[in-house]
Amino acid sequence: MPPLFDEASGRAASDGRCAPALPAALDHFHAKPWPRHPPSCGPRAERVLEAGAVLAPGRTVPPAPGAGANPINLIGEALGRPGRRRQWDPGARADPSPGSGQGGTLPPVPQLSERGAGGGARVQGGLASSERSALLTYRLCGGSAEEERGRERGRAAAAPRKLPTFLGVVVPTLLSMFSVVLFLRLGFVVGHAGLYQALAMFAVAYFIIGMTVLSVCAIATNGALDAGGAYYMISRALGPEFGGSIGIMFFLANVCGSALYVLGLVEAVVDSFGIPPGQEAGTGVHVLPQSYWYELLYGTVLLALCLLVCLVGASIYAKATFLIFLIVAAVLGTILVSFFATRPLKVPIRLPNANGTETDNGFFTGFSLSTLRDNLGGEYRVDYTTGQMMSFSSVFAVMFNGCTGIMAGSNMSGDLKRPSYSIPRGTISAVLFTYLVYNLLAFLMCATCNRTLLQKDYGFLRDISIFPPLVTVGIYAATLSAAMSNLIGASRILYALARDDLFGRALSLAKKTSASGNPVMAVILSWLVVQVVLFSGKLNTIASVVTIFFLLVYATVNLACLALEWASAPNFRPTFRYFTWHTCLLGIAGCCVMMFLISPVSASASLGFLLLLLLALHYLSPSSTWGYISQALIFHQVRKYLLMLDVRKDHVKFWRPQMLLMVQNPRGSARLIDFVNDLKKSGLYVLGHVELQDLDMLPSDPLQPQQDSWLSLVDKLNVKAFVSLTLAPSVRHGVRQLLFTSGLGGMRPNTLVLGFYDDEAPQDGLARHPAFTSAREEIPLGFPPLRAPTTPKQLSAREYVGIVADALKMLRNVLLARQLESLDKAWELRRAASPPPTIHVWPVNLLRPDSARYADTCSLFLLQMACVLNMARAWRRARLRLFLCVEAGTMPHAQEEKLRQLLKDLRIQAQIQLVPWDAITRLHWQTCQGPPGGPEEEEEEGVVNFPTNTTLVSDEYVCAANKLVLEQSPAPAVRFLYLPRPPADTSLYPLYLHQLELLTRGLGPTVLVHGVSAVTSTQL
C-alpha cells in the first residue's frame, strides 16, 4: 500500500493515493448504525465524522460489528503519532480498551507546526498547512488539547459565572438609578425646574441613555463578553487606544459616582441623626456632630462598609443588593401610597445661614390643582447646600446622575451566566421601569407639594410618609447599594485594564485576585481613589463632573457601535437588531451637546484628558490582537474611493509617480528603498520580490511566512510602501506578473525601478541602517544572507535587459539605480559645507549623440523625476544643475535660452550649465561609417535607438562620455542620466548592458531614466 505521507517533506500525500483506503474505512465505519452522538461528544460530532474529520486525542468509539479493528482507529493510526510516520496497513488493529475486548482509543492527533526555512513553510505531523484557520484547529468535541487545557486553567482561575439576568443586571441597574436622585434629589429637580422642564429633562436624559442602551445591547450580543463591561466592549470594538482611554474615564466616572452616593448617604444620615445647626449639644437621636471633617469621617466609615462587601465577592454583593432591592421596593410602594393617604400638613424646615439657622415652612397640600399650576413652570433659586444659583444645566447635571446606572449590569458581565442574553433584556427592562417611576413621582410631587418644600427640604419624602422610618431605611439602603455598585464596577474595570497590560507595570498590582477570582487589589485601589474624591465634601459639587464623565463614556459606546455599523464587517452580526447608525449618531450628538451645556470648562478638560490618554496609549501601549475598528473603516472607505478613482479621467496635470521597486534581498537595498520613497511624491509605492520556486512542488505557499518580515521592514525603514511578493519560474516572469497585477483600480505602478546589474559584491545595508543599530533590534528580520561574490546570480544579463524591454512594451517608465547604497543621504543633506548639495541632470541621450534632444518625452520625464526628488522634504536644500551639451557652430546661447524658457514654462528651478562636447562626438563620427544626418535620424521619436545604433557606439566613445560626466564639479549627491531604449535585437542585450556599465562606471549614486508617458504640463 502506498504511504499516506510523503517521507521527504513530512506532509500529507496530495496525489490521491490514499483516497481509496479512507472511503473504504469510512464505509466500514458506517456499516451499521450506532448511537447518533458518541459519548462525551457534542451535537456537532456526527457532522465532523461524516466529513471524515480526525477525532480528538483520547476519544473512544465503538467498533463496527464484525470488524477486527475500529476503522476510525485505523484512520488515526494511519495519520500517525507525533514524531513517527506510518504506512497504511489495512490489517492493522487498534489497541482495544483494557478489559473490554472491543473498541479502542484514538491516538493523539498530530500537531501542526510551521517554521520558515528558505522562504518556505513545512507542515509536520501530517496535517496540510492550508488548515491553519483557527476554526479548522478545533476538533470533534471542542478545541485542541492545548486549548482545552488553557480553558480549564482559565475556568479554575476565574470566578464562576453564577448571576442570572434579574440578580446580575436588573437589580444592580435599578438600585443604581433609584438612589440619591430618587429619594434625595427628585424634589430638588422638580422644585427648581417645574413639571414641564422636569419632564423635558427626563425625556432628554432617557433619550440619550436610550440610544446608548441600544448600542450597548448591539455590542453585547455580537460575541462573548468578559469582565470590564463598557471598557471591554469599547476596547474590543475600537482598539486599545480608545478602549484604554475610555476605560480610565469610565473608571473615574464610577469612582466619582461611588463618592457621590456615599456623600448622599452621609447627607441623609446627618439629616436624620445630626445635631441641628446652631446647637452645641444634641437631643434625642440627633447626636452626630456636623462639620466638614466629621462628615468626611462618616463617609469614610460608610465607604469601608462598602469595601468589606466588595472584598467578599460578586456573589455576596448580588445577595446584598437583592435584599436592598426588596427594601427599596417596599419603600417605593410606601411613598406612592403616602401621596394618597397622608393628609395636608405643614413641614418645618431648618436652614443654615451666617447667623445660625432660620426656619421656613413647607406644605404638603395633598392633590391640589392650584399647587399643580404653581409647580408647572420653572423657578430657579440658590441651592441651600452649596450657595450657588441653580440653572437648567446645573439641575440637569444633578438629575442625570439618576440615569447613569445603565452600565451597572454591563459592569458585571464577567460574573453573568449569559452576558449576551442578560444585558439587553435586563438593562432595557430596568430603564423603562425607572423612566415610568420618575415621571409618575414628578407628577405626584408637583400636584401635592409646594415649591418651598421641594426646594429646601431634600428629605421631605420621609416627612410625608405614612411610615417615616421605612423611608429612612430605604434611603440608606439605596444609596449604599449604589455606592457599592459603582465601587465594584470601578474595580472590575481597573482589573480588566490591568489584565490587558495597556499601562504596563503601572497597573500590575491590580491583577492580583483571591482564590475565588475576586480582584481584591483592584477593589482596594478603587476604594483608595474614592476616598480621595470624598474630600470634595458635597454631593452637588461633584455631580456635574460625574455626569460629564458618564456622558463621555456613553458617547464613546455609541461611537463604537456606529463604527462597527459603518464598517459593514461581515462578523458584526448582533442578535439585537433594534438599532441603526442613526440611533448611534443621535446618541453621540445628545451626549456631546449636554456635556457642554452642563459645564463647558469641565467638558473641555475631560476631552483634553481623553486626548492625552489616546496619544499616550497610541505611542506607548503594545499592539493587541483584538482587532482595530480603524482598519475596518479604512478598508471600507478605501474600497469606496478606489471605485471612484476612474483611470479614464486621468490628466497629465495630476500625474504622480507610482513606483514598483524590485528587491532581491532587502539587506542590500535599504538605502535604495529609502531613496525611492523620496521619489514617489505621495504616489503608490510597491516593494516587489520574486521567489524562484514552483508551487506545485511545495506543501504550501512559502510567501506567507515572509510577509511579516517585509511588513516589519517597511515599518522599521519608515517608508510608505506596500509589499507584493510572487512565485515564478524566473525573475523576468515574476516582474511581468507584478507589473500586470500590482495595485488596484486607478492605483497601479507606472514606473519600474531596478537596481543596476553589475559585478559589485552586495553590502549589508540593514546592518548599518540607523533603524537597526539599536542593540534591542534583531537585524535579520527573517531575510537570508546576502549572495557571496562567488555565487552565481539568479538573473542573467540578457534576462535583466529583457525586463527593461518588457516594461517599456507595457508602457511603464523605467529607472535603473546604480550605487545608491553608497548614498549617505543624512550626510549629504546635513553637511554644513557651502554650497548646498546638488543634483546633476543630463537630459540628453549620451549614447546617441546624433539624435540629441532636450524636449522629447524621455527628457521631460527625466526632468520631472529630478524635480520631484528636489521637492521632497529631505532634498529641498539641494540644487538642480541641468547640463546642456553643445557643439561649435550651433548657437549655444540660443539653445540655452530655449531650454531656460522650457524650464520656466514647467516651473522648474534649475541652474543651466553649458558643456562643450565636440571632442566626444568626434570620437563617435570617426567610428561611424557615414556622416550625420543619414536615414537613421528619420526614425520616429518613439524608437530613439534603432537596432544598429548599439553596435555603432564604441567603448572609447562611451568612456569619454563617462569622463565628461565625471569631470563636472562639485560632485553631486546624485546624478540623473538618460536611459536609451534596449535594442530590438535580443542578441545585443549584453552589449547594451555593457555600454550602460561603462557610461555609469565610477559616477557614484546614479539613476538612469527612460520615460514613455507625458508627465509635464504648462496648463493650469
CSV table of C-alpha atoms in Angstrom, one decimal, residues 454-606:
chain,number,residue,atom,x,y,z
A,454,LEU,CA,-39.5,70.8,47.2
A,455,GLN,CA,-36.5,73.2,47.0
A,456,LYS,CA,-35.5,73.5,50.6
A,457,ASP,CA,-36.1,70.0,52.1
A,458,TYR,CA,-34.3,67.2,50.3
A,459,GLY,CA,-35.6,64.6,52.7
A,460,PHE,CA,-39.3,65.7,52.5
A,461,LEU,CA,-40.4,62.2,51.4
A,462,ARG,CA,-39.6,61.0,54.9
A,463,ASP,CA,-41.7,63.8,56.4
A,464,ILE,CA,-44.8,63.0,54.3
A,465,SER,CA,-44.6,59.2,54.6
A,466,ILE,CA,-47.1,57.1,56.4
A,467,PHE,CA,-44.1,55.2,57.9
A,468,PRO,CA,-41.1,57.6,58.1
A,469,PRO,CA,-38.5,55.1,59.5
A,470,LEU,CA,-39.0,52.8,56.4
A,471,VAL,CA,-38.2,55.7,54.1
A,472,THR,CA,-35.1,56.4,56.1
A,473,VAL,CA,-34.0,52.8,55.8
A,474,GLY,CA,-34.8,52.8,52.1
A,475,ILE,CA,-32.7,55.9,51.5
A,476,TYR,CA,-29.8,54.4,53.3
A,477,ALA,CA,-30.1,51.1,51.6
A,478,ALA,CA,-30.5,52.5,48.1
A,479,THR,CA,-27.6,54.9,48.3
A,480,LEU,CA,-25.4,52.3,50.0
A,481,SER,CA,-26.2,49.9,47.2
A,482,ALA,CA,-25.4,52.4,44.5
A,483,ALA,CA,-22.1,53.2,46.2
A,484,MET,CA,-21.2,49.5,46.3
A,485,SER,CA,-22.3,49.1,42.7
A,486,ASN,CA,-20.1,51.9,41.5
A,487,LEU,CA,-17.2,50.7,43.6
A,488,ILE,CA,-17.4,47.1,42.4
A,489,GLY,CA,-17.9,48.4,38.8
A,490,ALA,CA,-14.8,50.5,39.1
A,491,SER,CA,-12.8,47.6,40.4
A,492,ARG,CA,-13.8,45.4,37.6
A,493,ILE,CA,-12.8,48.0,35.0
A,494,LEU,CA,-9.5,48.5,36.7
A,495,TYR,CA,-8.9,44.8,36.8
A,496,ALA,CA,-9.7,44.5,33.1
A,497,LEU,CA,-7.3,47.3,32.3
A,498,ALA,CA,-4.6,45.7,34.3
A,499,ARG,CA,-5.1,42.3,32.7
A,500,ASP,CA,-4.9,43.8,29.2
A,501,ASP,CA,-1.4,45.3,30.1
A,502,LEU,CA,-2.3,48.6,28.3
A,503,PHE,CA,-0.5,50.6,31.0
A,504,GLY,CA,2.3,48.2,31.7
A,505,ARG,CA,3.6,48.0,35.3
A,506,ALA,CA,1.5,51.0,36.4
A,507,LEU,CA,-1.5,48.7,37.0
A,508,SER,CA,0.3,45.4,37.6
A,509,LEU,CA,-0.8,45.4,41.2
A,510,ALA,CA,-4.5,45.4,40.2
A,511,LYS,CA,-4.1,41.9,38.5
A,512,LYS,CA,-4.0,40.1,41.8
A,513,THR,CA,-7.1,38.1,42.7
A,514,SER,CA,-8.3,36.0,45.5
A,515,ALA,CA,-8.6,32.2,45.4
A,516,SER,CA,-12.2,32.6,44.1
A,517,GLY,CA,-11.2,35.0,41.4
A,518,ASN,CA,-12.3,38.2,43.1
A,519,PRO,CA,-9.9,41.1,42.1
A,520,VAL,CA,-9.2,42.2,45.6
A,521,MET,CA,-6.3,44.5,44.8
A,522,ALA,CA,-8.4,46.3,42.2
A,523,VAL,CA,-11.2,46.7,44.8
A,524,ILE,CA,-8.7,48.2,47.3
A,525,LEU,CA,-7.1,50.6,44.7
A,526,SER,CA,-10.6,51.7,43.7
A,527,TRP,CA,-11.5,52.3,47.3
A,528,LEU,CA,-8.5,54.5,47.8
A,529,VAL,CA,-9.4,56.7,44.8
A,530,VAL,CA,-13.0,57.0,46.1
A,531,GLN,CA,-11.6,58.0,49.5
A,532,VAL,CA,-9.7,60.8,47.8
A,533,VAL,CA,-12.8,62.0,46.0
A,534,LEU,CA,-14.7,62.2,49.3
A,535,PHE,CA,-12.6,65.3,50.2
A,536,SER,CA,-14.8,67.3,47.8
A,537,GLY,CA,-17.3,67.4,50.6
A,538,LYS,CA,-20.7,68.0,48.9
A,539,LEU,CA,-22.9,65.9,46.6
A,540,ASN,CA,-23.8,68.8,44.2
A,541,THR,CA,-20.1,69.8,43.9
A,542,ILE,CA,-19.1,66.6,42.0
A,543,ALA,CA,-22.4,65.9,40.3
A,544,SER,CA,-21.5,67.8,37.2
A,545,VAL,CA,-18.1,66.1,36.9
A,546,VAL,CA,-19.7,62.6,37.3
A,547,THR,CA,-22.3,63.5,34.7
A,548,ILE,CA,-19.7,64.6,32.2
A,549,PHE,CA,-17.6,61.5,32.7
A,550,PHE,CA,-20.6,59.3,32.1
A,551,LEU,CA,-21.8,61.3,29.1
A,552,LEU,CA,-18.3,60.9,27.6
A,553,VAL,CA,-18.4,57.2,28.2
A,554,TYR,CA,-21.9,56.9,26.7
A,555,ALA,CA,-20.8,58.9,23.6
A,556,THR,CA,-17.9,56.5,23.1
A,557,VAL,CA,-20.2,53.4,23.4
A,558,ASN,CA,-22.4,54.9,20.7
A,559,LEU,CA,-19.3,55.7,18.7
A,560,ALA,CA,-18.1,52.1,19.0
A,561,CYS,CA,-21.4,50.8,17.7
A,562,LEU,CA,-21.5,53.4,15.0
A,563,ALA,CA,-18.1,52.5,13.8
A,564,LEU,CA,-19.0,48.8,13.7
A,565,GLU,CA,-22.1,49.5,11.8
A,566,TRP,CA,-20.4,51.8,9.3
A,567,ALA,CA,-17.5,49.4,8.8
A,568,SER,CA,-20.0,46.8,7.5
A,569,ALA,CA,-17.9,44.0,8.7
A,570,PRO,CA,-19.5,40.6,8.0
A,571,ASN,CA,-18.8,39.4,11.5
A,572,PHE,CA,-20.8,42.2,13.1
A,573,ARG,CA,-24.0,40.3,13.4
A,574,PRO,CA,-25.6,41.2,16.7
A,575,THR,CA,-28.7,39.3,17.6
A,576,PHE,CA,-30.2,42.5,19.0
A,577,ARG,CA,-31.3,44.3,15.8
A,578,TYR,CA,-33.3,47.3,17.2
A,579,PHE,CA,-30.7,49.9,16.3
A,580,THR,CA,-29.3,51.7,13.3
A,581,TRP,CA,-26.5,54.1,12.7
A,582,HIS,CA,-29.0,56.9,13.1
A,583,THR,CA,-29.6,55.9,16.8
A,584,CYS,CA,-25.9,55.8,17.4
A,585,LEU,CA,-25.3,59.2,15.8
A,586,LEU,CA,-28.2,60.7,17.8
A,587,GLY,CA,-26.8,59.3,21.0
A,588,ILE,CA,-23.3,60.8,20.3
A,589,ALA,CA,-24.8,64.2,19.4
A,590,GLY,CA,-27.0,64.2,22.5
A,591,CYS,CA,-24.1,63.3,24.8
A,592,CYS,CA,-21.8,66.0,23.4
A,593,VAL,CA,-24.4,68.7,23.5
A,594,MET,CA,-25.4,68.0,27.1
A,595,MET,CA,-21.7,67.8,28.1
A,596,PHE,CA,-21.1,71.4,27.0
A,597,LEU,CA,-24.4,72.7,28.3
A,598,ILE,CA,-23.7,71.4,31.8
A,599,SER,CA,-20.2,72.7,32.0
A,600,PRO,CA,-18.1,73.8,29.0
A,601,VAL,CA,-14.9,74.0,31.1
A,602,SER,CA,-15.3,70.5,32.6
A,603,ALA,CA,-16.3,69.1,29.2
A,604,SER,CA,-13.3,70.6,27.5
A,605,ALA,CA,-11.0,69.4,30.3
A,606,SER,CA,-12.4,65.9,30.1
